[in-house]
Amino acid sequence: MAGKSFFIDTTRCTACRGCQIACKNWNQNGASMTKNTGSHQNPPDLDAQTYKLVRFSESVDKNGKLAWYFFADQCRHCIEPPCKDAIEAYVEGAVIHDEKTGAVVYTDKTREANFDEVKDSCPYNIPRLSEDGRIVKCTMCFDRVSAGLLPACVKVCPTGAMNFGDREEIMAMANKRLEVVKAKFPNAQLLDADEIRTIYLVVDDPKAYHDFAIASAASGIGRKLAMRRMTKPASRALRAMLPG
Amino acid sequence: MKLTRRDFLKISGAATAGLALSGMGFDLRPVHAFSMELRTKDAKESPTICCYCAVGCGIICHTSTQTGQVVYTEGDADHPINGGSLCAKGAAAYQIAQNDRRITKVLYRAPNASEWEEKSWDWTLKEIAKRVKKSRDASFTAKNEKGLVVNRCDGIVSVGSAALDNEECWTYQAMLRALGLVYIEHQARI
């Protein structure tokens, strides 16, 4: 499979949140209202100004050992993005699925889509609604990548947790690192690697990192949306046949 | 009821099969190459050093040749210290120049007051000087118990500033030592 991919090695992440800030700066996203939830995770969730968020999760295993995991959450740029279907059921051409990189990029036309259906269609709970009505998320720094630069979050990473490159190279890097990490952490795994372009390496149950670390079974395409999608080609054909 | 993606494709596939000849099928292939203008394309690049901690990471500052405004900052890939990477503070360097939420006027909250009030720089600097002098005079130790001249100002502590660069820090600590301060700390040492 061609195109680009991210490899996010959570074992190297120190949660400095450089990626979160670099993302904000490159995309010129502003501040968002936040609150102290007793965690360093700030803001508490992704929002229209925060396409990338370092999640902090504490858990205690059955031996009473504390684990503190960091998960640099972002769009997975699915190989077959369900959000594209959900948006384009309402408006054609609102999502760019770039042939060269595989990036899934939302355009301003997403204003005309139904946000709740788009959010529900995402197995990773990524899309957010901006104040001006656009649906927004990580763009894979499409403009930077097209110009031969690394995405802002990868360029900034001081520890090597964030990696980006051609799909084959990234898969090789991820598998190689998985073998190394497995020696110490037998539960180490790559998450949904065959389906998406943002591949995480974790050393424990993915749920200990984030509820949506792996594709959520609850997500999917609503019945109404499927019906809409189903009838759309027919209505378009009908329109094409009508004069004027 | 929710449909899985597989079901969804099945349904839409069945519906569009009859229309395949008219070329109005459900196209899953990515669209053709799409391009976007790079914000830093024509910007002037100036190397600088991060103003925060003692690590001293290199930063490239991209400045618009038209407006002279900073359009972006990022790690300097050629810098021996950081090789292009930055932490959250260094990554936020852009906002030193560009952030409409930065406070540009002096705000003062009087003791026990709950509201902030706007003050002039003239009033503020005089007030600081007045209070520094008052604390210094009240806590100054000219000689210790052994009778040695120490000229210490024990009543004032300085913590900071992480937002000063090396040269500004030198000037700042020189002023503090001239006042007799001994409790001088900086974020970069912590």
Tab-separated table of N, CA and C in Angstrom, chain A residues 69-181:
chain	number	residue	atom	x	y	z
A	69	TYR	N	0.073	6.164	31.484
A	69	TYR	CA	0.302	6.079	30.049
A	69	TYR	C	-0.009	7.395	29.339
A	70	PHE	N	0.771	7.654	28.294
A	70	PHE	CA	0.593	8.861	27.488
A	70	PHE	C	0.187	8.434	26.078
A	71	PHE	N	-0.804	9.116	25.540
A	71	PHE	CA	-1.343	8.727	24.234
A	71	PHE	C	-1.597	9.987	23.412
A	72	ALA	N	-0.742	10.229	22.428
A	72	ALA	CA	-0.837	11.443	21.607
A	72	ALA	C	-1.927	11.233	20.554
A	73	ASP	N	-3.156	11.545	20.932
A	73	ASP	CA	-4.343	11.228	20.125
A	73	ASP	C	-4.474	12.165	18.922
A	74	GLN	N	-4.837	11.617	17.801
A	74	GLN	CA	-5.046	12.413	16.572
A	74	GLN	C	-5.814	11.568	15.563
A	75	CYS	N	-6.181	12.173	14.443
A	75	CYS	CA	-6.873	11.445	13.368
A	75	CYS	C	-5.978	10.308	12.871
A	76	ARG	N	-6.622	9.140	12.592
A	76	ARG	CA	-5.850	7.972	12.140
A	76	ARG	C	-5.689	7.949	10.618
A	77	HIS	N	-6.361	8.852	9.914
A	77	HIS	CA	-6.322	8.867	8.444
A	77	HIS	C	-6.577	7.465	7.896
A	78	CYS	N	-7.774	6.955	8.183
A	78	CYS	CA	-8.177	5.594	7.805
A	78	CYS	C	-7.912	5.325	6.326
A	79	ILE	N	-7.560	4.074	6.044
A	79	ILE	CA	-7.346	3.663	4.654
A	79	ILE	C	-8.673	3.829	3.881
A	80	GLU	N	-9.774	3.435	4.537
A	80	GLU	CA	-11.109	3.681	3.963
A	80	GLU	C	-11.904	4.493	4.976
A	81	PRO	N	-11.846	5.814	4.894
A	81	PRO	CA	-12.403	6.648	5.966
A	81	PRO	C	-13.936	6.677	5.994
A	82	PRO	N	-14.557	6.160	7.050
A	82	PRO	CA	-16.020	6.199	7.129
A	82	PRO	C	-16.577	7.621	7.215
A	83	CYS	N	-15.778	8.559	7.756
A	83	CYS	CA	-16.256	9.941	7.870
A	83	CYS	C	-16.475	10.558	6.489
A	84	LYS	N	-15.667	10.121	5.527
A	84	LYS	CA	-15.811	10.642	4.153
A	84	LYS	C	-17.186	10.257	3.601
A	85	ASP	N	-17.573	9.005	3.868
A	85	ASP	CA	-18.904	8.558	3.431
A	85	ASP	C	-19.983	9.376	4.131
A	86	ALA	N	-19.799	9.575	5.438
A	86	ALA	CA	-20.820	10.275	6.226
A	86	ALA	C	-20.974	11.719	5.780
A	87	ILE	N	-19.867	12.348	5.418
A	87	ILE	CA	-19.930	13.752	4.988
A	87	ILE	C	-20.458	13.838	3.555
A	88	GLU	N	-19.971	12.956	2.726
A	88	GLU	CA	-20.322	13.072	1.312
A	88	GLU	C	-21.721	12.532	1.003
A	89	ALA	N	-22.364	11.934	2.013
A	89	ALA	CA	-23.778	11.622	1.851
A	89	ALA	C	-24.568	12.926	1.744
A	90	TYR	N	-24.004	13.999	2.293
A	90	TYR	CA	-24.673	15.310	2.274
A	90	TYR	C	-24.086	16.247	1.233
A	91	VAL	N	-22.760	16.207	1.084
A	91	VAL	CA	-22.153	17.162	0.161
A	91	VAL	C	-20.949	16.529	-0.533
A	92	GLU	N	-21.025	16.486	-1.831
A	92	GLU	CA	-19.949	15.892	-2.629
A	92	GLU	C	-18.695	16.764	-2.562
A	93	GLY	N	-17.552	16.110	-2.546
A	93	GLY	CA	-16.284	16.841	-2.627
A	93	GLY	C	-15.910	17.609	-1.372
A	94	ALA	N	-16.550	17.294	-0.255
A	94	ALA	CA	-16.241	18.018	0.981
A	94	ALA	C	-15.027	17.444	1.697
A	95	VAL	N	-14.641	16.239	1.294
A	95	VAL	CA	-13.480	15.603	1.925
A	95	VAL	C	-12.481	15.225	0.840
A	96	ILE	N	-11.250	15.651	1.031
A	96	ILE	CA	-10.197	15.265	0.103
A	96	ILE	C	-9.535	14.004	0.660
A	97	HIS	N	-9.579	12.920	-0.106
A	97	HIS	CA	-8.809	11.735	0.274
A	97	HIS	C	-7.664	11.671	-0.717
A	98	ASP	N	-6.534	12.200	-0.315
A	98	ASP	CA	-5.441	12.431	-1.251
A	98	ASP	C	-4.819	11.127	-1.734
A	99	GLU	N	-4.658	11.055	-3.031
A	99	GLU	CA	-4.161	9.828	-3.649
A	99	GLU	C	-2.701	9.569	-3.279
A	100	LYS	N	-1.912	10.635	-3.253
A	100	LYS	CA	-0.471	10.472	-3.063
A	100	LYS	C	-0.101	10.107	-1.621
A	101	THR	N	-0.725	10.785	-0.656
A	101	THR	CA	-0.345	10.578	0.748
A	101	THR	C	-1.329	9.692	1.504
A	102	GLY	N	-2.576	9.652	1.064
A	102	GLY	CA	-3.611	8.952	1.826
A	102	GLY	C	-4.233	9.844	2.887
A	103	ALA	N	-3.834	11.121	2.935
A	103	ALA	CA	-4.380	12.055	3.923
A	103	ALA	C	-5.885	12.234	3.705
A	104	VAL	N	-6.622	12.311	4.815
A	104	VAL	CA	-8.056	12.604	4.763
A	104	VAL	C	-8.204	14.047	5.244
A	105	VAL	N	-8.570	14.945	4.311
A	105	VAL	CA	-8.581	16.371	4.625
A	105	VAL	C	-9.989	16.928	4.433
A	106	TYR	N	-10.522	17.545	5.476
A	106	TYR	CA	-11.850	18.155	5.383
A	106	TYR	C	-11.739	19.547	4.771
A	107	THR	N	-12.696	19.898	3.930
A	107	THR	CA	-12.723	21.251	3.366
A	107	THR	C	-13.854	22.040	4.040
A	108	ASP	N	-13.983	23.312	3.655
A	108	ASP	CA	-15.016	24.167	4.252
A	108	ASP	C	-16.428	23.692	3.923
A	109	LYS	N	-16.531	22.854	2.881
A	109	LYS	CA	-17.863	22.355	2.505
A	109	LYS	C	-18.473	21.446	3.572
A	110	THR	N	-17.653	21.008	4.550
A	110	THR	CA	-18.185	20.138	5.619
A	110	THR	C	-19.276	20.844	6.418
A	111	ARG	N	-19.394	22.154	6.267
A	111	ARG	CA	-20.474	22.915	6.922
A	111	ARG	C	-21.854	22.326	6.610
A	112	GLU	N	-21.961	21.775	5.399
A	112	GLU	CA	-23.272	21.293	4.952
A	112	GLU	C	-23.577	19.866	5.406
A	113	ALA	N	-22.618	19.220	6.077
A	113	ALA	CA	-22.850	17.837	6.522
A	113	ALA	C	-23.513	17.835	7.900
A	114	ASN	N	-23.947	16.652	8.320
A	114	ASN	CA	-24.577	16.503	9.634
A	114	ASN	C	-23.504	16.070	10.625
A	115	PHE	N	-23.144	16.973	11.541
A	115	PHE	CA	-22.000	16.707	12.406
A	115	PHE	C	-22.182	15.458	13.275
A	116	ASP	N	-23.366	15.274	13.842
A	116	ASP	CA	-23.561	14.125	14.732
A	116	ASP	C	-23.323	12.807	14.000
A	117	GLU	N	-23.772	12.756	12.762
A	117	GLU	CA	-23.573	11.526	11.988
A	117	GLU	C	-22.099	11.318	11.657
A	118	VAL	N	-21.398	12.426	11.404
A	118	VAL	CA	-19.979	12.331	11.081
A	118	VAL	C	-19.216	11.852	12.311
A	119	LYS	N	-19.550	12.429	13.460
A	119	LYS	CA	-18.862	12.049	14.700
A	119	LYS	C	-19.130	10.575	15.010
A	120	ASP	N	-20.377	10.162	14.833
A	120	ASP	CA	-20.723	8.763	15.113
A	120	ASP	C	-20.039	7.801	14.149
A	121	SER	N	-19.756	8.276	12.944
A	121	SER	CA	-19.158	7.378	11.947
A	121	SER	C	-17.692	7.105	12.250
A	122	CYS	N	-17.060	7.980	13.045
A	122	CYS	CA	-15.616	7.838	13.299
A	122	CYS	C	-15.377	6.820	14.408
A	123	PRO	N	-14.627	5.760	14.124
A	123	PRO	CA	-14.374	4.744	15.151
A	123	PRO	C	-13.428	5.237	16.251
A	124	TYR	N	-12.833	6.426	16.060
A	124	TYR	CA	-11.834	6.912	17.011
A	124	TYR	C	-12.248	8.232	17.676
A	125	ASN	N	-13.487	8.664	17.434
A	125	ASN	CA	-14.021	9.867	18.085
A	125	ASN	C	-13.156	11.111	17.849
A	126	ILE	N	-12.880	11.397	16.587
A	126	ILE	CA	-11.946	12.483	16.252
A	126	ILE	C	-12.621	13.781	15.771
A	127	PRO	N	-13.582	13.736	14.845
A	127	PRO	CA	-14.070	15.016	14.275
A	127	PRO	C	-14.721	15.915	15.334
A	128	ARG	N	-14.530	17.208	15.173
A	128	ARG	CA	-15.132	18.187	16.081
A	128	ARG	C	-15.763	19.304	15.247
A	129	LEU	N	-16.765	19.962	15.828
A	129	LEU	CA	-17.503	21.020	15.134
A	129	LEU	C	-16.956	22.373	15.562
A	130	SER	N	-16.568	23.204	14.588
A	130	SER	CA	-16.047	24.523	14.953
A	130	SER	C	-17.201	25.507	15.059
A	131	GLU	N	-16.911	26.658	15.659
A	131	GLU	CA	-17.960	27.664	15.882
A	131	GLU	C	-18.570	28.154	14.573
A	132	ASP	N	-17.737	28.156	13.508
A	132	ASP	CA	-18.260	28.642	12.229
A	132	ASP	C	-18.956	27.541	11.418
A	133	GLY	N	-19.185	26.369	12.044
A	133	GLY	CA	-19.975	25.323	11.397
A	133	GLY	C	-19.182	24.298	10.610
A	134	ARG	N	-17.871	24.527	10.468
A	134	ARG	CA	-17.056	23.535	9.763
A	134	ARG	C	-16.790	22.342	10.672
A	135	ILE	N	-16.605	21.166	10.064
A	135	ILE	CA	-16.159	20.011	10.833
A	135	ILE	C	-14.648	19.947	10.644
A	136	VAL	N	-13.911	19.812	11.736
A	136	VAL	CA	-12.450	19.932	11.648
A	136	VAL	C	-11.752	18.780	12.374
A	137	LYS	N	-10.503	18.575	11.969
A	137	LYS	CA	-9.629	17.577	12.585
A	137	LYS	C	-8.243	17.725	11.983
A	138	CYS	N	-7.326	16.863	12.411
A	138	CYS	CA	-5.955	16.792	11.877
A	138	CYS	C	-5.974	16.680	10.354
A	139	THR	N	-5.078	17.439	9.694
A	139	THR	CA	-5.020	17.432	8.225
A	139	THR	C	-3.834	16.634	7.693
A	140	MET	N	-3.110	15.966	8.581
A	140	MET	CA	-1.821	15.330	8.261
A	140	MET	C	-0.843	16.416	7.768
A	141	CYS	N	-1.048	17.663	8.204
A	141	CYS	CA	-0.265	18.810	7.722
A	141	CYS	C	-0.099	18.694	6.206
A	142	PHE	N	-1.234	18.574	5.559
A	142	PHE	CA	-1.242	18.271	4.136
A	142	PHE	C	-0.388	19.245	3.318
A	143	ASP	N	-0.458	20.527	3.686
A	143	ASP	CA	0.327	21.533	2.965
A	143	ASP	C	1.827	21.323	3.169
A	144	ARG	N	2.220	20.987	4.400
A	144	ARG	CA	3.641	20.744	4.687
A	144	ARG	C	4.127	19.482	3.972
A	145	VAL	N	3.347	18.417	4.098
A	145	VAL	CA	3.758	17.138	3.518
A	145	VAL	C	3.863	17.253	2.000
A	146	SER	N	2.929	17.994	1.381
A	146	SER	CA	2.979	18.191	-0.076
A	146	SER	C	4.247	18.927	-0.487
A	147	ALA	N	4.786	19.752	0.428
A	147	ALA	CA	5.992	20.517	0.116
A	147	ALA	C	7.256	19.776	0.563
A	148	GLY	N	7.095	18.511	0.961
A	148	GLY	CA	8.260	17.709	1.341
A	148	GLY	C	8.696	17.892	2.786
A	149	LEU	N	7.872	18.567	3.592
A	149	LEU	CA	8.211	18.759	5.003
A	149	LEU	C	7.509	17.698	5.850
A	150	LEU	N	7.986	17.539	7.086
A	150	LEU	CA	7.315	16.627	8.019
A	150	LEU	C	6.107	17.339	8.625
A	151	PRO	N	5.083	16.592	9.055
A	151	PRO	CA	3.997	17.227	9.795
A	151	PRO	C	4.575	17.941	11.032
A	152	ALA	N	3.939	19.030	11.457
A	152	ALA	CA	4.473	19.851	12.556
A	152	ALA	C	4.703	19.015	13.818
A	153	CYS	N	3.773	18.087	14.116
A	153	CYS	CA	3.870	17.299	15.352
A	153	CYS	C	5.056	16.345	15.325
A	154	VAL	N	5.431	15.895	14.124
A	154	VAL	CA	6.548	14.954	13.997
A	154	VAL	C	7.869	15.729	14.048
A	155	LYS	N	7.893	16.863	13.341
A	155	LYS	CA	9.108	17.695	13.307
A	155	LYS	C	9.527	18.101	14.716
A	156	VAL	N	8.561	18.387	15.571
A	156	VAL	CA	8.857	18.954	16.890
A	156	VAL	C	9.284	17.900	17.905
A	157	CYS	N	8.942	16.636	17.687
A	157	CYS	CA	9.083	15.620	18.748
A	157	CYS	C	10.543	15.393	19.143
A	158	PRO	N	10.886	15.633	20.436
A	158	PRO	CA	12.274	15.504	20.854
A	158	PRO	C	12.703	14.070	21.198
A	159	THR	N	11.769	13.130	21.280
A	159	THR	CA	12.136	11.800	21.781
A	159	THR	C	12.067	10.701	20.729
A	160	GLY	N	11.532	11.006	19.562
A	160	GLY	CA	11.374	9.957	18.549
A	160	GLY	C	10.070	9.198	18.695
A	161	ALA	N	9.150	9.694	19.529
A	161	ALA	CA	7.845	9.038	19.656
A	161	ALA	C	7.026	9.226	18.385
A	162	MET	N	7.121	10.421	17.785
A	162	MET	CA	6.352	10.738	16.573
A	162	MET	C	7.228	10.499	15.347
A	163	ASN	N	6.754	9.641	14.453
A	163	ASN	CA	7.487	9.357	13.222
A	163	ASN	C	6.539	9.433	12.044
A	164	PHE	N	7.095	9.763	10.869
A	164	PHE	CA	6.254	9.909	9.678
A	164	PHE	C	7.081	9.562	8.453
A	165	GLY	N	6.451	8.899	7.490
A	165	GLY	CA	7.164	8.592	6.256
A	165	GLY	C	6.327	7.736	5.334
A	166	ASP	N	6.987	7.166	4.319
A	166	ASP	CA	6.280	6.285	3.390
A	166	ASP	C	5.743	5.078	4.149
A	167	ARG	N	4.577	4.636	3.734
A	167	ARG	CA	3.872	3.560	4.435
A	167	ARG	C	4.765	2.334	4.709
A	168	GLU	N	5.492	1.879	3.680
A	168	GLU	CA	6.294	0.662	3.847
A	168	GLU	C	7.382	0.868	4.894
A	169	GLU	N	8.037	2.028	4.826
A	169	GLU	CA	9.117	2.299	5.782
A	169	GLU	C	8.584	2.387	7.201
A	170	ILE	N	7.424	3.025	7.343
A	170	ILE	CA	6.830	3.193	8.669
A	170	ILE	C	6.393	1.843	9.234
A	171	MET	N	5.817	0.993	8.362
A	171	MET	CA	5.404	-0.340	8.828
A	171	MET	C	6.617	-1.152	9.275
A	172	ALA	N	7.699	-1.040	8.515
A	172	ALA	CA	8.925	-1.766	8.872
A	172	ALA	C	9.470	-1.254	10.203
A	173	MET	N	9.454	0.078	10.365
A	173	MET	CA	9.939	0.687	11.607
A	173	MET	C	9.085	0.224	12.794
A	174	ALA	N	7.763	0.214	12.584
A	174	ALA	CA	6.841	-0.158	13.659
A	174	ALA	C	7.033	-1.618	14.056
A	175	ASN	N	7.161	-2.491	13.077
A	175	ASN	CA	7.326	-3.920	13.379
A	175	ASN	C	8.665	-4.201	14.058
A	176	LYS	N	9.689	-3.489	13.617
A	176	LYS	CA	11.011	-3.670	14.208
A	176	LYS	C	10.999	-3.230	15.679
A	177	ARG	N	10.389	-2.076	15.905
A	177	ARG	CA	10.327	-1.548	17.271
A	177	ARG	C	9.455	-2.449	18.153
A	178	LEU	N	8.382	-2.993	17.566
A	178	LEU	CA	7.499	-3.895	18.315
A	178	LEU	C	8.291	-5.101	18.829
A	179	GLU	N	9.142	-5.668	17.973
A	179	GLU	CA	9.946	-6.825	18.393
A	179	GLU	C	10.841	-6.482	19.572
A	180	VAL	N	11.473	-5.312	19.507
A	180	VAL	CA	12.374	-4.878	20.578
A	180	VAL	C	11.593	-4.697	21.883
A	181	VAL	N	10.469	-4.013	21.784
A	181	VAL	CA	9.691	-3.673	22.985
A	181	VAL	C	9.076	-4.932	23.604
